[in-house]
């Protein structure tokens, strides 16, 4: 991307809103749309020797190319030599990094409080003879298990516990031991945190959540600076074929135009909701990294620019949590997070997370803050019965 618009390089210049609306757009061309529509192609006309960029649909697609540029401009503005690859889902992206980088006999460090599918990934890594060590996200305990590791995997803030770890400190320690560092940036989004600038080798995320924000598609991405490592990730995508459809890729790119508006609105409302919940005696274990007295706050302010749209807390019993969810009118009882419509769920219903039975993960949407706070407080009252 070398085009200059009004003195701003699309990749590096301007504020977050400016970058979001322009991210990944092609050079303006007369009679062409601003954002070209999805390209539906299994194969491309290809006479003669098969040279790129577009030969076969599992390897490349022009709609992915624009989306990959957009994500790269947000995750690593102004950084040269950074490559982005999009995937069919967040798990496809996570698996691509782990399984392309690790070999039998290697050691990998995973969080023990991360995304609920990580234990499944762990079992598969171990089946391939990879040693997996775990550490909690908060407290930088990863430092104690880094010796001999090939890859350090961080998820910060963690889902659903909202603990935060010091990416810069841990990346320095990992690099000193020759380990690569990957950060799951799903919860923060690239407007909340830029792991590559903080020293990580890979920023990996589910684009299913706030990046795209409408709860209508699954997507994942990997952004990395190490050419050799990214070549292996690309090769993994080709072998496994976990590629996004052109329609999903296009919808994602279209959604990124409103990322800054959505993230700013949802983060501000999440803080308002957290502050309202803090006043309620029946709410315990309240977590939001943006609250000044949250255990994550000190490190969060060092490395995050926005604190996310997820608030978590605990009600006394499973029954009370269910009554609360049932009484909500503006908040759908559904999993996932980051969408413009608020959602909440009793996380314990899945059985995968080490959380109390009454633990609620609330994803704050783009509704008017006063409406949402009123709905949440009314549902809390109603759940007392
Ligand atoms: C949802 C999520 C994933 C998995 O993403 P999918 O798009 O559902 O495959 C990975 N990491 C985190 C932190 C998530 O919240």
Short mmCIF file of C-alpha atoms and ligand atoms in Angstrom, two decimals:
data_model
loop_
_atom_site.label_atom_id
_atom_site.label_comp_id
_atom_site.label_asym_id
_atom_site.label_seq_id
_atom_site.Cartn_x
_atom_site.Cartn_y
_atom_site.Cartn_z
CA UNK A 1 0.00 0.00 0.00
CA UNK A 2 1.72 3.16 -1.16
CA UNK A 3 -1.22 5.36 -2.06
CA UNK A 4 -1.28 8.72 -0.31
CA UNK A 5 -4.64 10.30 0.48
CA UNK A 6 -4.59 13.92 1.61
CA UNK A 7 -1.13 13.41 3.04
CA UNK A 8 -2.15 10.37 5.08
CA UNK A 9 -0.71 6.98 4.35
CA UNK A 10 -3.65 4.60 4.75
CA UNK A 11 -1.44 2.23 6.68
CA UNK A 12 0.09 4.53 9.23
CA UNK A 13 -1.57 7.91 9.24
CA UNK A 14 -4.65 9.40 10.79
CA UNK A 15 -6.78 8.47 13.73
CA UNK A 16 -8.40 5.11 14.31
CA UNK A 17 -11.71 6.13 12.72
CA UNK A 18 -9.97 7.41 9.60
CA UNK A 19 -7.90 4.26 9.32
CA UNK A 20 -10.91 2.02 9.90
CA UNK A 21 -13.07 3.55 7.17
CA UNK A 22 -10.22 3.46 4.63
CA UNK A 23 -8.52 0.23 5.69
CA UNK A 24 -7.60 -1.99 2.78
CA UNK A 25 -9.40 0.01 0.10
CA UNK A 26 -7.96 -0.23 -3.39
CA UNK A 27 -6.72 2.71 -5.41
CA UNK A 28 -9.77 4.72 -6.57
CA UNK A 29 -10.62 3.81 -10.17
CA UNK A 30 -13.23 5.52 -12.31
CA UNK A 31 -16.57 3.65 -12.34
CA UNK A 32 -15.33 1.08 -9.84
CA UNK A 33 -16.95 0.77 -6.41
CA UNK A 34 -15.10 1.98 -3.32
CA UNK A 35 -15.02 -1.53 -1.90
CA UNK A 36 -15.21 -4.11 -4.71
CA UNK A 37 -17.82 -6.81 -4.22
CA UNK A 38 -17.01 -10.41 -3.30
CA UNK A 39 -15.21 -12.43 -5.95
CA UNK A 40 -16.77 -15.88 -6.22
CA UNK A 41 -14.20 -18.04 -7.94
CA UNK A 42 -12.92 -21.57 -7.46
CA UNK A 43 -10.35 -20.99 -10.20
CA UNK A 44 -9.11 -18.13 -12.35
CA UNK A 45 -8.19 -17.94 -16.02
CA UNK A 46 -4.62 -19.13 -16.06
CA UNK A 47 -2.98 -19.77 -19.40
CA UNK A 48 0.64 -20.92 -19.47
CA UNK A 49 2.84 -21.41 -16.45
CA UNK A 50 0.87 -21.23 -13.19
CA UNK A 51 2.23 -18.10 -11.55
CA UNK A 52 0.32 -16.00 -9.02
CA UNK A 53 -1.32 -14.10 -7.61
CA UNK A 54 -4.63 -15.80 -8.41
CA UNK A 55 -4.60 -19.37 -9.64
CA UNK A 56 -6.83 -21.49 -7.40
CA UNK A 57 -9.47 -20.48 -4.84
CA UNK A 58 -8.01 -22.35 -1.87
CA UNK A 59 -4.75 -20.40 -2.17
CA UNK A 60 -5.87 -16.85 -2.83
CA UNK A 61 -8.86 -14.65 -3.54
CA UNK A 62 -8.96 -10.90 -4.36
CA UNK A 63 -11.61 -10.34 -1.65
CA UNK A 64 -9.26 -11.86 0.94
CA UNK A 65 -6.40 -9.73 -0.35
CA UNK A 66 -8.26 -6.51 0.42
CA UNK A 67 -9.43 -7.79 3.81
CA UNK A 68 -5.92 -8.94 4.70
CA UNK A 69 -4.60 -5.48 3.87
CA UNK A 70 -7.30 -3.91 6.05
CA UNK A 71 -6.54 -6.13 9.06
CA UNK A 72 -2.79 -5.58 8.59
CA UNK A 73 -3.23 -1.81 8.51
CA UNK A 74 -5.13 -1.95 11.82
CA UNK A 75 -2.94 -4.50 13.63
CA UNK A 76 0.41 -3.15 12.47
CA UNK A 77 0.06 0.38 11.07
CA UNK A 78 3.20 1.61 9.39
CA UNK A 79 5.14 -1.60 10.04
CA UNK A 80 6.97 -3.06 7.05
CA UNK A 81 7.27 -6.74 6.33
CA UNK A 82 4.12 -7.73 8.17
CA UNK A 83 1.90 -10.34 6.55
CA UNK A 84 -1.78 -11.08 7.23
CA UNK A 85 -3.68 -14.27 6.46
CA UNK A 86 -7.43 -14.73 6.91
CA UNK A 87 -9.07 -18.01 7.91
CA UNK A 88 -12.49 -19.60 8.13
CA UNK A 89 -12.70 -19.03 11.91
CA UNK A 90 -10.71 -17.96 14.91
CA UNK A 91 -9.96 -21.60 15.73
CA UNK A 92 -8.66 -22.17 12.20
CA UNK A 93 -6.25 -19.25 12.72
CA UNK A 94 -5.16 -20.43 16.18
CA UNK A 95 -4.62 -24.01 15.00
CA UNK A 96 -2.71 -22.77 11.95
CA UNK A 97 -0.14 -21.02 14.14
CA UNK A 98 0.22 -23.79 16.73
CA UNK A 99 0.29 -26.75 14.33
CA UNK A 100 2.50 -25.07 11.73
CA UNK A 101 5.12 -23.92 14.25
CA UNK A 102 5.37 -26.88 16.63
CA UNK A 103 6.96 -30.29 16.07
CA UNK A 104 7.18 -33.45 18.12
CA UNK A 105 9.41 -32.79 21.11
CA UNK A 106 8.79 -29.03 21.15
CA UNK A 107 7.48 -27.26 24.23
CA UNK A 108 4.55 -24.85 24.10
CA UNK A 109 3.11 -22.66 26.87
CA UNK A 110 -0.65 -22.10 26.82
CA UNK A 111 -2.94 -20.19 29.21
CA UNK A 112 -4.95 -22.40 31.57
CA UNK A 113 -7.80 -19.86 31.62
CA UNK A 114 -8.12 -19.03 27.92
CA UNK A 115 -10.72 -19.71 25.26
CA UNK A 116 -12.71 -22.84 25.99
CA UNK A 117 -11.50 -24.79 22.94
CA UNK A 118 -7.83 -24.50 24.00
CA UNK A 119 -7.99 -27.71 26.12
CA UNK A 120 -9.03 -29.59 22.96
CA UNK A 121 -6.09 -28.06 21.12
CA UNK A 122 -3.84 -29.00 24.00
CA UNK A 123 -4.92 -32.65 23.82
CA UNK A 124 -4.23 -32.70 20.08
CA UNK A 125 -0.79 -31.12 20.50
CA UNK A 126 0.04 -33.72 23.14
CA UNK A 127 -1.15 -36.49 20.86
CA UNK A 128 1.51 -35.28 18.39
CA UNK A 129 4.20 -35.48 21.08
CA UNK A 130 4.39 -31.76 21.85
CA UNK A 131 4.85 -30.88 25.51
CA UNK A 132 2.25 -28.40 26.70
CA UNK A 133 2.77 -26.36 29.87
CA UNK A 134 0.11 -24.04 31.18
CA UNK A 135 0.06 -20.89 33.30
CA UNK A 136 -2.71 -18.51 34.34
CA UNK A 137 -3.01 -15.28 32.36
CA UNK A 138 -2.65 -12.87 35.29
CA UNK A 139 0.47 -12.50 37.39
CA UNK A 140 3.10 -13.26 34.70
CA UNK A 141 3.53 -16.84 36.00
CA UNK A 142 4.38 -17.80 32.41
CA UNK A 143 7.93 -16.68 33.26
CA UNK A 144 8.40 -19.77 35.44
CA UNK A 145 7.62 -22.26 32.67
CA UNK A 146 9.37 -20.63 29.69
CA UNK A 147 12.70 -22.46 29.76
CA UNK A 148 13.07 -24.57 26.63
CA UNK A 149 9.78 -23.36 25.13
CA UNK A 150 9.41 -22.89 21.39
CA UNK A 151 6.17 -20.91 21.52
CA UNK A 152 4.43 -18.80 24.16
CA UNK A 153 0.69 -18.36 23.63
CA UNK A 154 -1.01 -15.46 25.42
CA UNK A 155 -4.66 -14.47 25.51
CA UNK A 156 -5.08 -11.02 27.00
CA UNK A 157 -7.59 -9.99 28.18
CA UNK A 158 -8.53 -13.60 28.78
CA UNK A 159 -11.97 -14.90 27.87
CA UNK A 160 -14.04 -15.13 30.06
CA UNK A 161 -12.03 -14.18 33.19
CA UNK A 162 -10.72 -10.81 31.85
CA UNK A 163 -7.26 -11.17 33.35
CA UNK A 164 -4.47 -9.27 31.62
CA UNK A 165 -0.76 -10.07 31.29
CA UNK A 166 2.20 -7.84 30.45
CA UNK A 167 2.84 -8.59 26.75
CA UNK A 168 6.07 -6.56 26.53
CA UNK A 169 7.63 -8.18 29.59
CA UNK A 170 6.64 -11.72 28.61
CA UNK A 171 7.70 -11.26 24.97
CA UNK A 172 11.14 -10.07 26.06
CA UNK A 173 11.54 -13.05 28.37
CA UNK A 174 10.34 -15.47 25.68
CA UNK A 175 12.60 -14.00 23.00
CA UNK A 176 15.58 -14.20 25.36
CA UNK A 177 14.95 -17.96 25.41
CA UNK A 178 14.44 -18.20 21.65
CA UNK A 179 10.66 -18.70 21.84
CA UNK A 180 8.11 -17.14 19.51
CA UNK A 181 5.16 -15.26 21.03
CA UNK A 182 1.56 -15.26 19.84
CA UNK A 183 -1.22 -13.13 21.32
CA UNK A 184 -4.92 -13.88 20.92
CA UNK A 185 -6.22 -10.35 20.33
CA UNK A 186 -9.89 -11.26 19.92
CA UNK A 187 -11.26 -9.48 22.95
CA UNK A 188 -9.29 -6.25 22.59
CA UNK A 189 -9.55 -5.92 18.77
CA UNK A 190 -6.68 -4.13 16.98
CA UNK A 191 -8.15 -0.81 18.10
CA UNK A 192 -7.80 -1.88 21.72
CA UNK A 193 -4.32 -3.36 21.57
CA UNK A 194 -1.59 -3.96 18.99
CA UNK A 195 0.41 -7.03 20.06
CA UNK A 196 3.09 -6.71 17.34
CA UNK A 197 4.05 -3.25 18.60
CA UNK A 198 4.29 -4.71 22.09
CA UNK A 199 6.80 -7.31 20.88
CA UNK A 200 4.68 -10.31 19.87
CA UNK A 201 5.54 -12.25 16.72
CA UNK A 202 1.92 -13.09 15.89
CA UNK A 203 -1.40 -11.34 16.54
CA UNK A 204 -4.12 -13.94 16.13
CA UNK A 205 -7.85 -13.39 16.49
CA UNK A 206 -11.36 -14.51 15.91
CA UNK A 207 -12.95 -12.01 13.56
CA UNK A 208 -16.29 -13.54 14.52
CA UNK A 209 -16.53 -11.26 17.56
CA UNK A 210 -16.14 -7.50 17.77
CA UNK A 211 -13.94 -7.08 14.71
CA UNK A 212 -16.97 -7.72 12.51
CA UNK A 213 -19.54 -7.08 15.24
CA UNK A 214 -22.87 -8.17 13.74
CA UNK A 215 -23.00 -11.81 14.81
CA UNK A 216 -23.51 -12.95 11.23
CA UNK A 217 -20.23 -14.60 10.22
CA UNK A 218 -17.21 -16.59 11.38
CA UNK A 219 -13.69 -15.47 10.53
CA UNK A 220 -10.14 -15.63 11.83
CA UNK A 221 -6.79 -14.02 11.07
CA UNK A 222 -3.09 -14.26 11.75
CA UNK A 223 -0.79 -11.25 11.45
CA UNK A 224 2.95 -11.93 11.71
CA UNK A 225 6.30 -10.35 11.07
CA UNK A 226 8.52 -13.44 10.70
CA UNK A 227 8.63 -14.32 7.00
CA UNK A 228 9.56 -17.95 7.50
CA UNK A 229 6.97 -18.50 10.23
CA UNK A 230 4.25 -16.87 8.12
CA UNK A 231 5.19 -19.02 5.12
CA UNK A 232 4.51 -22.05 7.33
CA UNK A 233 1.16 -20.59 8.44
CA UNK A 234 0.23 -19.99 4.79
CA UNK A 235 1.25 -23.54 3.90
CA UNK A 236 -0.92 -24.82 6.76
CA UNK A 237 -3.92 -22.90 5.41
CA UNK A 238 -3.36 -24.52 2.02
CA UNK A 239 -3.03 -28.03 3.45
CA UNK A 240 -6.01 -27.81 5.78
CA UNK A 241 -8.11 -25.60 3.55
CA UNK A 242 -9.72 -23.66 6.42
CA UNK A 243 -10.42 -20.66 4.18
CA UNK A 244 -13.12 -18.01 4.53
CA UNK A 245 -15.82 -17.79 1.90
CA UNK A 246 -15.69 -14.66 -0.30
CA UNK A 247 -19.05 -13.46 1.08
CA UNK A 248 -17.82 -13.68 4.68
CA UNK A 249 -14.57 -11.93 3.75
CA UNK A 250 -16.46 -9.12 2.04
CA UNK A 251 -18.95 -8.72 4.89
CA UNK A 252 -16.03 -8.56 7.31
CA UNK A 253 -14.32 -5.83 5.31
CA UNK A 254 -17.54 -3.87 5.09
CA UNK A 255 -17.99 -4.19 8.86
CA UNK A 256 -14.48 -2.97 9.64
CA UNK A 257 -15.45 0.47 8.30
CA UNK A 258 -17.53 1.00 11.47
CA UNK A 259 -15.05 -0.65 13.86
CA UNK A 260 -13.94 2.53 15.60
CA UNK A 261 -17.51 3.76 16.14
CA UNK A 262 -18.66 0.40 17.45
CA UNK A 263 -15.66 -0.18 19.70
CA UNK A 264 -15.72 3.33 21.17
CA UNK A 265 -19.46 3.16 21.85
CA UNK A 266 -19.43 -0.37 23.24
CA UNK A 267 -16.36 0.19 25.44
CA UNK A 268 -17.80 3.40 26.90
CA UNK A 269 -21.10 1.68 27.64
CA UNK A 270 -19.33 -1.37 29.10
CA UNK A 271 -17.63 0.93 31.62
CA UNK A 272 -20.97 2.54 32.47
CA UNK A 273 -22.59 -0.86 32.97
CA UNK A 274 -19.65 -2.07 35.09
CA UNK A 275 -19.92 1.04 37.27
CA UNK A 276 -23.63 0.42 37.76
CA UNK A 277 -23.01 -3.25 38.65
CA UNK A 278 -20.33 -2.22 41.17
CA UNK A 279 -23.03 -0.54 43.25
CA UNK A 280 -25.07 -3.73 43.59
CA UNK A 281 -24.50 -5.93 46.66
CA UNK A 282 -25.70 -9.12 44.93
CA UNK A 283 -22.95 -8.79 42.30
CA UNK A 284 -19.61 -10.35 43.23
CA UNK A 285 -16.36 -10.93 41.33
CA UNK A 286 -17.07 -8.01 38.99
CA UNK A 287 -14.38 -7.70 36.31
CA UNK A 288 -13.80 -5.02 33.69
CA UNK A 289 -10.21 -3.98 32.84
CA UNK A 290 -11.34 -0.38 32.39
CA UNK A 291 -12.47 -0.04 36.03
CA UNK A 292 -9.75 1.80 37.94
CA UNK A 293 -9.88 -0.72 40.82
CA UNK A 294 -9.91 -3.84 38.63
CA UNK A 295 -6.95 -6.21 39.21
CA UNK A 296 -6.17 -5.98 35.45
CA UNK A 297 -6.30 -2.19 35.25
CA UNK A 298 -2.66 -1.34 35.96
CA UNK A 299 -1.24 -3.44 33.13
CA UNK A 300 -4.23 -2.78 30.89
CA UNK A 301 -3.58 0.98 30.84
CA UNK A 302 0.05 0.33 29.86
CA UNK A 303 -0.76 -1.71 26.78
CA UNK A 304 -4.41 -1.18 25.86
CA UNK A 305 -6.03 1.81 24.22
CA UNK A 306 -9.57 0.59 24.80
CA UNK A 307 -10.69 -2.00 27.32
CA UNK A 308 -13.21 -4.12 25.44
CA UNK A 309 -16.96 -4.63 25.54
CA UNK A 310 -17.10 -7.62 27.90
CA UNK A 311 -18.00 -7.35 31.58
CA UNK A 312 -18.06 -10.43 33.81
CA UNK A 313 -19.52 -10.99 37.27
CA UNK A 314 -21.03 -13.64 39.49
CA UNK A 315 -24.48 -14.04 41.04
CA UNK A 316 -24.99 -16.22 44.09
CA UNK A 317 -26.42 -19.34 42.44
CA UNK A 318 -27.06 -20.91 39.11
CA UNK A 319 -30.81 -20.39 39.60
CA UNK A 320 -30.36 -16.71 40.29
CA UNK A 321 -28.15 -16.29 37.21
CA UNK A 322 -30.76 -18.06 35.08
CA UNK A 323 -33.53 -15.83 36.46
CA UNK A 324 -31.40 -12.76 35.69
CA UNK A 325 -30.79 -13.85 32.10
CA UNK A 326 -34.45 -14.69 31.67
CA UNK A 327 -35.55 -11.25 32.88
CA UNK A 328 -33.31 -9.29 30.47
CA UNK A 329 -35.19 -7.77 27.53
CA UNK A 330 -32.48 -5.89 25.62
CA UNK A 331 -29.80 -8.54 26.14
CA UNK A 332 -30.08 -11.84 24.27
CA UNK A 333 -29.17 -15.06 26.08
CA UNK A 334 -26.54 -16.21 23.62
CA UNK A 335 -22.87 -17.10 23.47
CA UNK A 336 -20.13 -15.20 21.59
CA UNK A 337 -19.53 -11.49 22.20
CA UNK A 338 -18.67 -8.21 20.55
CA UNK A 339 -21.86 -7.73 18.54
CA UNK A 340 -23.89 -4.53 18.25
CA UNK A 341 -26.73 -6.32 20.08
CA UNK A 342 -25.91 -7.08 23.71
CA UNK A 343 -25.66 -10.72 24.71
CA UNK A 344 -25.08 -12.51 28.01
CA UNK A 345 -24.78 -16.07 29.15
CA UNK A 346 -24.16 -18.21 32.18
CA UNK A 347 -20.75 -19.38 31.17
CA UNK A 348 -20.84 -22.49 33.36
CA UNK A 349 -23.49 -24.03 31.10
CA UNK A 350 -20.74 -25.12 28.68
CA UNK A 351 -18.70 -26.90 31.31
CA UNK A 352 -15.35 -25.88 29.79
CA UNK A 353 -14.37 -22.86 31.90
CA UNK A 354 -13.25 -22.89 35.54
CA UNK A 355 -15.95 -20.44 36.65
CA UNK A 356 -18.60 -20.46 39.41
CA UNK A 357 -22.11 -21.67 38.48
CA UNK A 358 -23.49 -18.13 38.78
CA UNK A 359 -20.79 -16.58 36.55
CA UNK A 360 -22.20 -14.27 33.85
CA UNK A 361 -20.33 -13.01 30.80
CA UNK A 362 -22.06 -9.89 29.50
CA UNK A 363 -21.18 -8.48 26.09
CA UNK A 364 -22.19 -4.85 25.82
CA UNK A 365 -23.65 -3.79 22.48
CA UNK A 366 -24.46 -0.48 20.82
CA UNK A 367 -27.81 0.19 22.53
CA UNK A 368 -28.28 3.48 24.38
CA UNK A 369 -26.35 3.18 27.65
CA UNK A 370 -29.24 4.36 29.82
CA UNK A 371 -31.59 1.76 28.29
CA UNK A 372 -29.08 -1.01 28.82
CA UNK A 373 -28.24 -0.06 32.40
CA UNK A 374 -31.96 0.16 33.22
CA UNK A 375 -32.58 -3.28 31.71
CA UNK A 376 -29.68 -4.87 33.59
CA UNK A 377 -30.64 -3.33 36.94
CA UNK A 378 -34.30 -4.25 36.47
CA UNK A 379 -33.33 -7.86 35.65
CA UNK A 380 -31.15 -7.97 38.77
CA UNK A 381 -34.15 -6.86 40.85
CA UNK A 382 -36.37 -9.41 39.15
CA UNK A 383 -33.87 -12.21 39.79
CA UNK A 384 -34.00 -11.67 43.58
CA UNK A 385 -37.28 -13.56 43.99
C1 LIG B 1 -14.37 -16.99 19.99
C2 LIG B 1 -12.93 -17.03 20.33
C3 LIG B 1 -12.05 -17.86 19.62
C4 LIG B 1 -12.53 -18.80 18.54
O1 LIG B 1 -13.02 -18.12 17.43
P1 LIG B 1 -14.06 -18.78 16.38
O2 LIG B 1 -14.21 -17.72 15.36
O3 LIG B 1 -15.31 -19.07 17.16
O4 LIG B 1 -13.42 -20.02 15.88
C5 LIG B 1 -10.72 -17.82 19.97
N1 LIG B 1 -10.25 -17.03 20.96
C6 LIG B 1 -11.07 -16.24 21.67
C7 LIG B 1 -10.50 -15.38 22.75
C8 LIG B 1 -12.43 -16.21 21.40
O5 LIG B 1 -13.24 -15.43 22.10
#
